[in-house]
GROMACS .gro file of C-alpha atoms in nm:
model
  414
    1UNK     CA    1   4.941  16.939  -7.547
    2UNK     CA    2   4.855  17.152  -7.289
    3UNK     CA    3   4.765  17.538  -7.362
    4UNK     CA    4   4.808  17.914  -7.225
    5UNK     CA    5   4.793  18.282  -7.292
    6UNK     CA    6   5.108  18.442  -7.259
    7UNK     CA    7   5.211  18.658  -6.924
    8UNK     CA    8   5.367  18.871  -7.188
    9UNK     CA    9   5.650  19.089  -7.008
   10UNK     CA   10   5.562  19.454  -6.831
   11UNK     CA   11   5.769  19.690  -7.042
   12UNK     CA   12   5.859  19.785  -6.629
   13UNK     CA   13   6.050  19.465  -6.656
   14UNK     CA   14   6.168  19.467  -6.972
   15UNK     CA   15   6.366  19.780  -6.881
   16UNK     CA   16   6.501  19.762  -6.549
   17UNK     CA   17   6.565  19.335  -6.725
   18UNK     CA   18   6.788  19.553  -6.992
   19UNK     CA   19   6.949  19.799  -6.701
   20UNK     CA   20   7.034  19.371  -6.499
   21UNK     CA   21   7.177  19.308  -6.843
   22UNK     CA   22   7.348  19.668  -6.934
   23UNK     CA   23   7.561  19.704  -6.634
   24UNK     CA   24   7.336  19.586  -6.295
   25UNK     CA   25   7.448  19.242  -6.095
   26UNK     CA   26   7.291  19.029  -6.496
   27UNK     CA   27   7.618  19.202  -6.606
   28UNK     CA   28   7.915  19.275  -6.431
   29UNK     CA   29   7.942  19.008  -6.115
   30UNK     CA   30   8.038  18.606  -6.067
   31UNK     CA   31   8.456  18.746  -6.057
   32UNK     CA   32   8.269  19.016  -6.297
   33UNK     CA   33   8.597  19.196  -6.425
   34UNK     CA   34   8.696  18.803  -6.573
   35UNK     CA   35   8.302  18.820  -6.690
   36UNK     CA   36   8.239  19.106  -6.822
   37UNK     CA   37   8.284  19.142  -7.278
   38UNK     CA   38   7.997  19.039  -7.450
   39UNK     CA   39   7.737  18.990  -7.207
   40UNK     CA   40   7.495  19.241  -7.253
   41UNK     CA   41   7.454  19.159  -7.640
   42UNK     CA   42   7.417  18.783  -7.545
   43UNK     CA   43   7.108  18.849  -7.332
   44UNK     CA   44   6.958  19.133  -7.518
   45UNK     CA   45   6.899  18.863  -7.768
   46UNK     CA   46   6.725  18.647  -7.524
   47UNK     CA   47   6.511  18.938  -7.422
   48UNK     CA   48   6.376  18.882  -7.719
   49UNK     CA   49   6.326  18.544  -7.731
   50UNK     CA   50   6.141  18.592  -7.431
   51UNK     CA   51   5.942  18.857  -7.446
   52UNK     CA   52   5.756  18.691  -7.840
   53UNK     CA   53   5.716  18.359  -7.616
   54UNK     CA   54   5.504  18.487  -7.358
   55UNK     CA   55   5.593  18.334  -6.947
   56UNK     CA   56   5.242  18.058  -6.905
   57UNK     CA   57   5.076  18.161  -6.563
   58UNK     CA   58   4.994  17.924  -6.410
   59UNK     CA   59   5.197  17.596  -6.326
   60UNK     CA   60   5.142  17.321  -6.533
   61UNK     CA   61   5.057  17.018  -6.243
   62UNK     CA   62   5.317  16.711  -6.367
   63UNK     CA   63   5.470  16.857  -6.604
   64UNK     CA   64   5.812  16.818  -6.395
   65UNK     CA   65   5.731  16.410  -6.391
   66UNK     CA   66   6.117  16.257  -6.571
   67UNK     CA   67   6.167  15.907  -6.616
   68UNK     CA   68   6.552  15.881  -6.419
   69UNK     CA   69   6.839  15.767  -6.638
   70UNK     CA   70   7.058  15.749  -6.386
   71UNK     CA   71   7.116  15.397  -6.341
   72UNK     CA   72   7.256  15.297  -6.666
   73UNK     CA   73   7.330  15.613  -6.809
   74UNK     CA   74   7.671  15.758  -6.610
   75UNK     CA   75   7.674  16.103  -6.723
   76UNK     CA   76   7.569  16.471  -6.622
   77UNK     CA   77   7.516  16.691  -6.817
   78UNK     CA   78   7.557  17.086  -6.554
   79UNK     CA   79   7.569  17.443  -6.739
   80UNK     CA   80   7.684  17.722  -6.448
   81UNK     CA   81   7.827  18.067  -6.553
   82UNK     CA   82   8.088  18.150  -6.641
   83UNK     CA   83   8.439  18.145  -6.403
   84UNK     CA   84   8.178  18.014  -6.082
   85UNK     CA   85   8.370  17.698  -6.139
   86UNK     CA   86   8.713  17.617  -5.918
   87UNK     CA   87   9.046  17.476  -6.175
   88UNK     CA   88   9.319  17.371  -6.192
   89UNK     CA   89   9.680  17.624  -6.127
   90UNK     CA   90   9.757  17.518  -6.576
   91UNK     CA   91   9.295  17.505  -6.626
   92UNK     CA   92   9.357  17.254  -6.798
   93UNK     CA   93   9.109  17.085  -6.545
   94UNK     CA   94   8.855  17.138  -6.295
   95UNK     CA   95   8.957  17.010  -5.994
   96UNK     CA   96   8.586  16.904  -5.759
   97UNK     CA   97   8.475  16.776  -6.067
   98UNK     CA   98   8.752  16.524  -6.188
   99UNK     CA   99   8.771  16.439  -5.825
  100UNK     CA  100   8.366  16.348  -5.839
  101UNK     CA  101   8.356  16.143  -6.210
  102UNK     CA  102   8.695  15.920  -5.968
  103UNK     CA  103   8.519  15.840  -5.684
  104UNK     CA  104   8.157  15.777  -5.864
  105UNK     CA  105   8.263  15.680  -6.233
  106UNK     CA  106   7.980  15.974  -6.297
  107UNK     CA  107   8.066  16.196  -6.608
  108UNK     CA  108   8.008  16.562  -6.576
  109UNK     CA  109   8.029  16.726  -6.922
  110UNK     CA  110   8.005  17.101  -6.859
  111UNK     CA  111   7.882  17.379  -6.954
  112UNK     CA  112   7.970  17.761  -6.926
  113UNK     CA  113   7.677  17.834  -7.144
  114UNK     CA  114   7.496  18.066  -6.849
  115UNK     CA  115   7.556  18.397  -6.917
  116UNK     CA  116   7.296  18.626  -6.768
  117UNK     CA  117   6.925  18.519  -6.657
  118UNK     CA  118   6.693  18.582  -6.896
  119UNK     CA  119   6.938  18.540  -7.165
  120UNK     CA  120   6.953  18.124  -7.067
  121UNK     CA  121   6.569  18.094  -6.985
  122UNK     CA  122   6.507  18.255  -7.352
  123UNK     CA  123   6.722  17.934  -7.459
  124UNK     CA  124   6.558  17.643  -7.236
  125UNK     CA  125   6.175  17.786  -7.261
  126UNK     CA  126   6.109  17.634  -7.512
  127UNK     CA  127   6.171  17.272  -7.438
  128UNK     CA  128   5.981  17.341  -7.131
  129UNK     CA  129   5.664  17.452  -7.183
  130UNK     CA  130   5.700  17.191  -7.477
  131UNK     CA  131   5.745  16.879  -7.200
  132UNK     CA  132   6.049  16.791  -7.403
  133UNK     CA  133   6.400  16.746  -7.268
  134UNK     CA  134   6.640  17.044  -7.292
  135UNK     CA  135   6.922  16.885  -7.292
  136UNK     CA  136   7.079  16.999  -6.853
  137UNK     CA  137   7.040  16.779  -6.595
  138UNK     CA  138   7.152  17.086  -6.353
  139UNK     CA  139   7.106  17.421  -6.374
  140UNK     CA  140   7.212  17.721  -6.207
  141UNK     CA  141   6.973  18.059  -6.194
  142UNK     CA  142   6.930  18.306  -5.986
  143UNK     CA  143   6.614  18.293  -5.711
  144UNK     CA  144   6.436  18.466  -5.910
  145UNK     CA  145   6.447  18.286  -6.224
  146UNK     CA  146   6.470  18.006  -6.030
  147UNK     CA  147   6.093  18.027  -5.822
  148UNK     CA  148   5.965  18.176  -6.226
  149UNK     CA  149   6.047  17.789  -6.294
  150UNK     CA  150   5.973  17.626  -5.988
  151UNK     CA  151   5.617  17.802  -6.006
  152UNK     CA  152   5.549  17.740  -6.369
  153UNK     CA  153   5.597  17.335  -6.284
  154UNK     CA  154   5.958  17.301  -6.467
  155UNK     CA  155   6.165  17.154  -6.159
  156UNK     CA  156   6.148  16.841  -6.086
  157UNK     CA  157   6.108  16.734  -5.723
  158UNK     CA  158   6.421  16.690  -5.535
  159UNK     CA  159   6.478  16.340  -5.290
  160UNK     CA  160   6.626  16.461  -4.985
  161UNK     CA  161   6.716  16.177  -4.959
  162UNK     CA  162   7.062  16.193  -5.186
  163UNK     CA  163   7.090  16.457  -5.099
  164UNK     CA  164   7.300  16.376  -4.740
  165UNK     CA  165   7.498  16.707  -4.679
  166UNK     CA  166   7.289  16.943  -4.820
  167UNK     CA  167   7.002  16.860  -4.601
  168UNK     CA  168   7.321  16.832  -4.338
  169UNK     CA  169   7.550  17.136  -4.398
  170UNK     CA  170   7.313  17.446  -4.566
  171UNK     CA  171   7.360  17.752  -4.396
  172UNK     CA  172   7.078  17.929  -4.083
  173UNK     CA  173   6.964  18.171  -4.342
  174UNK     CA  174   6.909  18.059  -4.673
  175UNK     CA  175   6.754  17.687  -4.538
  176UNK     CA  176   6.312  17.884  -4.651
  177UNK     CA  177   6.323  18.071  -4.899
  178UNK     CA  178   5.964  18.203  -4.980
  179UNK     CA  179   5.948  18.108  -5.299
  180UNK     CA  180   6.075  17.697  -5.195
  181UNK     CA  181   6.035  17.672  -4.859
  182UNK     CA  182   6.195  17.344  -4.718
  183UNK     CA  183   6.427  17.383  -5.045
  184UNK     CA  184   6.189  17.148  -5.187
  185UNK     CA  185   6.285  17.159  -5.543
  186UNK     CA  186   6.676  17.322  -5.533
  187UNK     CA  187   6.967  17.385  -5.339
  188UNK     CA  188   7.271  17.721  -5.359
  189UNK     CA  189   7.520  17.766  -5.521
  190UNK     CA  190   7.610  18.023  -5.309
  191UNK     CA  191   7.464  18.416  -5.231
  192UNK     CA  192   7.520  18.676  -5.297
  193UNK     CA  193   7.511  18.959  -5.064
  194UNK     CA  194   7.416  19.349  -5.040
  195UNK     CA  195   7.640  19.577  -4.880
  196UNK     CA  196   7.737  19.947  -4.746
  197UNK     CA  197   8.135  19.999  -4.911
  198UNK     CA  198   8.280  20.270  -4.846
  199UNK     CA  199   8.600  20.482  -4.905
  200UNK     CA  200   8.818  20.548  -4.541
  201UNK     CA  201   8.973  20.854  -4.736
  202UNK     CA  202   8.774  20.990  -4.902
  203UNK     CA  203   8.595  20.934  -4.612
  204UNK     CA  204   8.781  21.086  -4.407
  205UNK     CA  205   8.842  20.812  -4.226
  206UNK     CA  206   8.521  20.782  -4.098
  207UNK     CA  207   8.279  20.373  -4.116
  208UNK     CA  208   7.933  20.436  -4.261
  209UNK     CA  209   7.733  20.171  -4.181
  210UNK     CA  210   7.358  20.293  -4.211
  211UNK     CA  211   7.166  20.336  -4.525
  212UNK     CA  212   7.062  20.674  -4.327
  213UNK     CA  213   7.352  20.814  -4.317
  214UNK     CA  214   7.404  20.745  -4.680
  215UNK     CA  215   7.117  20.910  -4.654
  216UNK     CA  216   7.140  21.218  -4.418
  217UNK     CA  217   7.511  21.290  -4.409
  218UNK     CA  218   7.595  21.587  -4.520
  219UNK     CA  219   7.956  21.533  -4.551
  220UNK     CA  220   7.907  21.277  -4.802
  221UNK     CA  221   7.663  21.475  -5.072
  222UNK     CA  222   7.675  21.447  -5.362
  223UNK     CA  223   7.923  21.125  -5.290
  224UNK     CA  224   7.695  20.851  -5.284
  225UNK     CA  225   7.540  20.632  -5.476
  226UNK     CA  226   7.299  20.348  -5.487
  227UNK     CA  227   7.183  20.046  -5.695
  228UNK     CA  228   7.028  20.029  -6.031
  229UNK     CA  229   6.901  19.721  -5.930
  230UNK     CA  230   6.480  19.739  -5.757
  231UNK     CA  231   6.576  19.465  -5.485
  232UNK     CA  232   6.880  19.536  -5.344
  233UNK     CA  233   6.770  19.946  -5.301
  234UNK     CA  234   6.434  19.920  -5.234
  235UNK     CA  235   6.502  19.604  -5.056
  236UNK     CA  236   6.853  19.824  -4.805
  237UNK     CA  237   6.634  20.146  -4.779
  238UNK     CA  238   6.302  19.896  -4.652
  239UNK     CA  239   6.576  19.738  -4.311
  240UNK     CA  240   6.670  20.114  -4.271
  241UNK     CA  241   6.322  20.202  -4.207
  242UNK     CA  242   6.261  19.896  -4.024
  243UNK     CA  243   6.086  19.768  -4.224
  244UNK     CA  244   6.124  19.356  -4.404
  245UNK     CA  245   6.171  19.353  -4.719
  246UNK     CA  246   6.088  19.006  -4.683
  247UNK     CA  247   5.611  19.097  -4.589
  248UNK     CA  248   5.644  19.446  -4.684
  249UNK     CA  249   5.283  19.623  -4.838
  250UNK     CA  250   5.265  19.920  -5.110
  251UNK     CA  251   5.271  20.196  -4.874
  252UNK     CA  252   5.627  20.072  -4.792
  253UNK     CA  253   5.743  20.039  -5.078
  254UNK     CA  254   5.627  20.364  -5.200
  255UNK     CA  255   5.800  20.546  -4.827
  256UNK     CA  256   6.124  20.374  -4.930
  257UNK     CA  257   6.136  20.488  -5.344
  258UNK     CA  258   6.023  20.842  -5.119
  259UNK     CA  259   6.297  20.837  -4.947
  260UNK     CA  260   6.550  20.839  -5.147
  261UNK     CA  261   6.368  21.083  -5.373
  262UNK     CA  262   6.500  21.305  -5.143
  263UNK     CA  263   6.808  21.231  -5.176
  264UNK     CA  264   6.878  21.314  -5.518
  265UNK     CA  265   6.609  21.543  -5.543
  266UNK     CA  266   6.828  21.727  -5.261
  267UNK     CA  267   7.163  21.628  -5.445
  268UNK     CA  268   7.262  21.358  -5.182
  269UNK     CA  269   7.308  21.014  -5.392
  270UNK     CA  270   7.516  21.122  -5.668
  271UNK     CA  271   7.371  20.825  -5.938
  272UNK     CA  272   7.189  20.480  -5.990
  273UNK     CA  273   7.532  20.245  -6.037
  274UNK     CA  274   7.545  19.924  -6.186
  275UNK     CA  275   7.877  19.725  -6.150
  276UNK     CA  276   8.026  20.052  -6.225
  277UNK     CA  277   8.018  20.213  -5.943
  278UNK     CA  278   8.339  19.962  -5.809
  279UNK     CA  279   8.561  20.250  -6.060
  280UNK     CA  280   8.468  20.584  -5.906
  281UNK     CA  281   8.439  20.420  -5.539
  282UNK     CA  282   8.845  20.315  -5.549
  283UNK     CA  283   8.911  20.677  -5.659
  284UNK     CA  284   8.755  20.812  -5.364
  285UNK     CA  285   8.464  21.084  -5.650
  286UNK     CA  286   8.215  20.829  -5.454
  287UNK     CA  287   8.276  20.784  -5.037
  288UNK     CA  288   8.032  20.536  -5.025
  289UNK     CA  289   7.749  20.329  -5.146
  290UNK     CA  290   7.523  20.031  -5.187
  291UNK     CA  291   7.694  19.809  -5.309
  292UNK     CA  292   7.731  19.395  -5.400
  293UNK     CA  293   8.016  19.185  -5.217
  294UNK     CA  294   8.154  19.055  -5.448
  295UNK     CA  295   8.251  19.282  -5.550
  296UNK     CA  296   8.408  19.457  -5.313
  297UNK     CA  297   8.629  19.170  -5.241
  298UNK     CA  298   8.806  19.170  -5.579
  299UNK     CA  299   8.896  19.608  -5.492
  300UNK     CA  300   9.027  19.502  -5.135
  301UNK     CA  301   9.281  19.316  -5.303
  302UNK     CA  302   9.422  19.604  -5.512
  303UNK     CA  303   9.248  19.889  -5.229
  304UNK     CA  304   9.298  19.811  -4.851
  305UNK     CA  305   9.125  20.172  -4.819
  306UNK     CA  306   8.793  20.094  -4.936
  307UNK     CA  307   8.593  19.888  -4.680
  308UNK     CA  308   8.244  19.707  -4.607
  309UNK     CA  309   7.984  19.756  -4.335
  310UNK     CA  310   7.684  19.572  -4.226
  311UNK     CA  311   7.429  19.809  -4.126
  312UNK     CA  312   7.244  19.712  -3.833
  313UNK     CA  313   6.962  19.705  -3.942
  314UNK     CA  314   7.050  19.412  -4.189
  315UNK     CA  315   7.092  19.393  -4.533
  316UNK     CA  316   6.937  19.179  -4.890
  317UNK     CA  317   7.143  18.844  -4.940
  318UNK     CA  318   7.004  18.701  -5.279
  319UNK     CA  319   7.179  18.288  -5.420
  320UNK     CA  320   7.239  18.140  -5.703
  321UNK     CA  321   7.051  17.830  -5.707
  322UNK     CA  322   7.126  17.500  -5.858
  323UNK     CA  323   6.758  17.288  -6.036
  324UNK     CA  324   6.699  16.958  -6.222
  325UNK     CA  325   6.504  17.129  -6.456
  326UNK     CA  326   6.200  16.927  -6.564
  327UNK     CA  327   6.253  16.600  -6.841
  328UNK     CA  328   6.582  16.569  -6.719
  329UNK     CA  329   6.744  16.217  -6.797
  330UNK     CA  330   6.954  16.216  -6.484
  331UNK     CA  331   6.749  16.363  -6.178
  332UNK     CA  332   6.978  16.106  -5.963
  333UNK     CA  333   7.320  16.144  -6.113
  334UNK     CA  334   7.242  16.489  -6.025
  335UNK     CA  335   7.133  16.485  -5.616
  336UNK     CA  336   7.450  16.296  -5.595
  337UNK     CA  337   7.717  16.602  -5.713
  338UNK     CA  338   7.436  16.874  -5.570
  339UNK     CA  339   7.506  16.618  -5.237
  340UNK     CA  340   7.869  16.607  -5.322
  341UNK     CA  341   7.920  16.964  -5.346
  342UNK     CA  342   7.818  17.011  -4.960
  343UNK     CA  343   8.023  16.805  -4.869
  344UNK     CA  344   8.297  17.030  -4.593
  345UNK     CA  345   8.570  17.004  -4.789
  346UNK     CA  346   8.459  17.033  -5.109
  347UNK     CA  347   8.309  17.296  -5.031
  348UNK     CA  348   8.546  17.515  -4.839
  349UNK     CA  349   8.742  17.460  -5.240
  350UNK     CA  350   8.491  17.597  -5.461
  351UNK     CA  351   8.456  17.827  -5.228
  352UNK     CA  352   8.820  17.930  -5.200
  353UNK     CA  353   8.798  18.001  -5.649
  354UNK     CA  354   8.510  18.181  -5.645
  355UNK     CA  355   8.490  18.435  -5.329
  356UNK     CA  356   8.142  18.428  -5.245
  357UNK     CA  357   7.935  18.346  -5.022
  358UNK     CA  358   7.995  17.957  -4.920
  359UNK     CA  359   7.585  17.885  -4.825
  360UNK     CA  360   7.754  17.487  -4.638
  361UNK     CA  361   7.769  17.577  -4.265
  362UNK     CA  362   8.086  17.431  -4.089
  363UNK     CA  363   8.292  17.477  -4.412
  364UNK     CA  364   8.498  17.716  -4.173
  365UNK     CA  365   8.794  17.461  -4.069
  366UNK     CA  366   8.851  17.309  -4.469
  367UNK     CA  367   8.872  17.649  -4.577
  368UNK     CA  368   9.188  17.721  -4.299
  369UNK     CA  369   9.327  17.482  -4.432
  370UNK     CA  370   9.311  17.646  -4.798
  371UNK     CA  371   9.324  18.024  -4.709
  372UNK     CA  372   9.308  18.133  -4.379
  373UNK     CA  373   9.216  18.530  -4.484
  374UNK     CA  374   8.897  18.408  -4.634
  375UNK     CA  375   8.837  18.140  -4.358
  376UNK     CA  376   8.770  18.526  -4.181
  377UNK     CA  377   8.641  18.687  -4.451
  378UNK     CA  378   8.293  18.716  -4.319
  379UNK     CA  379   8.216  18.797  -4.685
  380UNK     CA  380   8.272  18.498  -4.796
  381UNK     CA  381   8.142  18.292  -4.433
  382UNK     CA  382   7.915  18.504  -4.266
  383UNK     CA  383   7.987  18.426  -3.923
  384UNK     CA  384   7.627  18.420  -3.713
  385UNK     CA  385   7.596  18.810  -3.597
  386UNK     CA  386   7.601  18.863  -3.943
  387UNK     CA  387   7.421  18.627  -4.068
  388UNK     CA  388   7.117  18.666  -3.886
  389UNK     CA  389   7.109  19.005  -4.063
  390UNK     CA  390   7.065  18.866  -4.365
  391UNK     CA  391   6.725  18.944  -4.503
  392UNK     CA  392   6.554  18.846  -4.820
  393UNK     CA  393   6.342  19.028  -5.108
  394UNK     CA  394   6.056  18.873  -5.151
  395UNK     CA  395   5.843  18.717  -5.421
  396UNK     CA  396   5.670  18.979  -5.672
  397UNK     CA  397   5.331  18.881  -5.917
  398UNK     CA  398   5.362  18.961  -6.228
  399UNK     CA  399   5.127  19.270  -6.171
  400UNK     CA  400   5.332  19.391  -5.857
  401UNK     CA  401   5.693  19.418  -6.017
  402UNK     CA  402   5.519  19.577  -6.330
  403UNK     CA  403   5.423  19.851  -5.979
  404UNK     CA  404   5.748  19.839  -5.830
  405UNK     CA  405   5.944  19.892  -6.178
  406UNK     CA  406   5.743  20.123  -6.351
  407UNK     CA  407   5.840  20.316  -5.947
  408UNK     CA  408   6.239  20.317  -5.973
  409UNK     CA  409   6.219  20.298  -6.324
  410UNK     CA  410   6.139  20.719  -6.206
  411UNK     CA  411   6.327  20.712  -5.998
  412UNK     CA  412   6.625  20.676  -6.142
  413UNK     CA  413   6.633  20.785  -6.527
  414UNK     CA  414   6.593  20.561  -6.591
   0.00000   0.00000   0.00000
């Protein structure tokens, strides 16, 4: 087997991952209040494995080639996050998966064994690096890890002839990520927007709708928080500065960090947080913040004072994505399942359960049949104006990530 010099994660990268796993989006998202316990402990074990093994620095051409046994073996092994698939009211079945099996005869072994990206990558990396089957035909990982797996040649190129609904119905805002142009290897499962949230009781009824307002409004001093995830906080600040998070320079990054540093120095910013901002926002101790949309949907159910806004400058969206790993035995079957979740009625049923951005265009009518309030919620179905403001944080080289995370850690005191 071809050998590689290991590309070990730098200290700033490891620190950022530990921070994410402890209290960031990696620890408390996807119906976060239901799946918090135990994640960080599992995840940190994965960090050790990931660091010790190293990451090959370059793609191995041909690594993704595999024999497809789909015709003879009507099955799929599907790994996903917890609370990321619809379940019946009695919690004994998964309606959309069961309907897929009835229609196609393909049985789905569905496993909720992804607690966070780093821990999961630690599980599957040894097999991928050795050119072996991971035992999984379909996995769902966040965009930065999807980019890494694709770059290393560890994802199979998709046959779009098997994905007619996905190709036709994929929302424009998710079509061209810089790490997978044209979606040759992946399709999004859901989108994760970063927005501005505020408690209108704590703001005296005032709307908060820009990073400039968060950083400069004296009436918010000491009651503002930003996120401890670098891509979200820096990305939102770059947008507010008129810079594109998809094509910024080192100088742009430094300027964004400097702008937030001023907010720290003047005590405008109370703190940088993971999902723990939610309690303070509900109580009003934090009046306004940079926030994740999935949390806000949950908070609004219990507290009508919680509002969100989309800055005119734009907002950051990341995504969780379906990939077929190298050497997976049932690629065609996996593609059929991927395409199934882009059929409008199926997409609506899934969106109604998980409450994150649905990447399927044209699903509003079907979702309204299930829940009209969800169909009109732009945190689940962005309207055209909101979708047009969505931006993604560009892919980073290992060197960039090390440098940026080190500077960001200095900003937030991590």
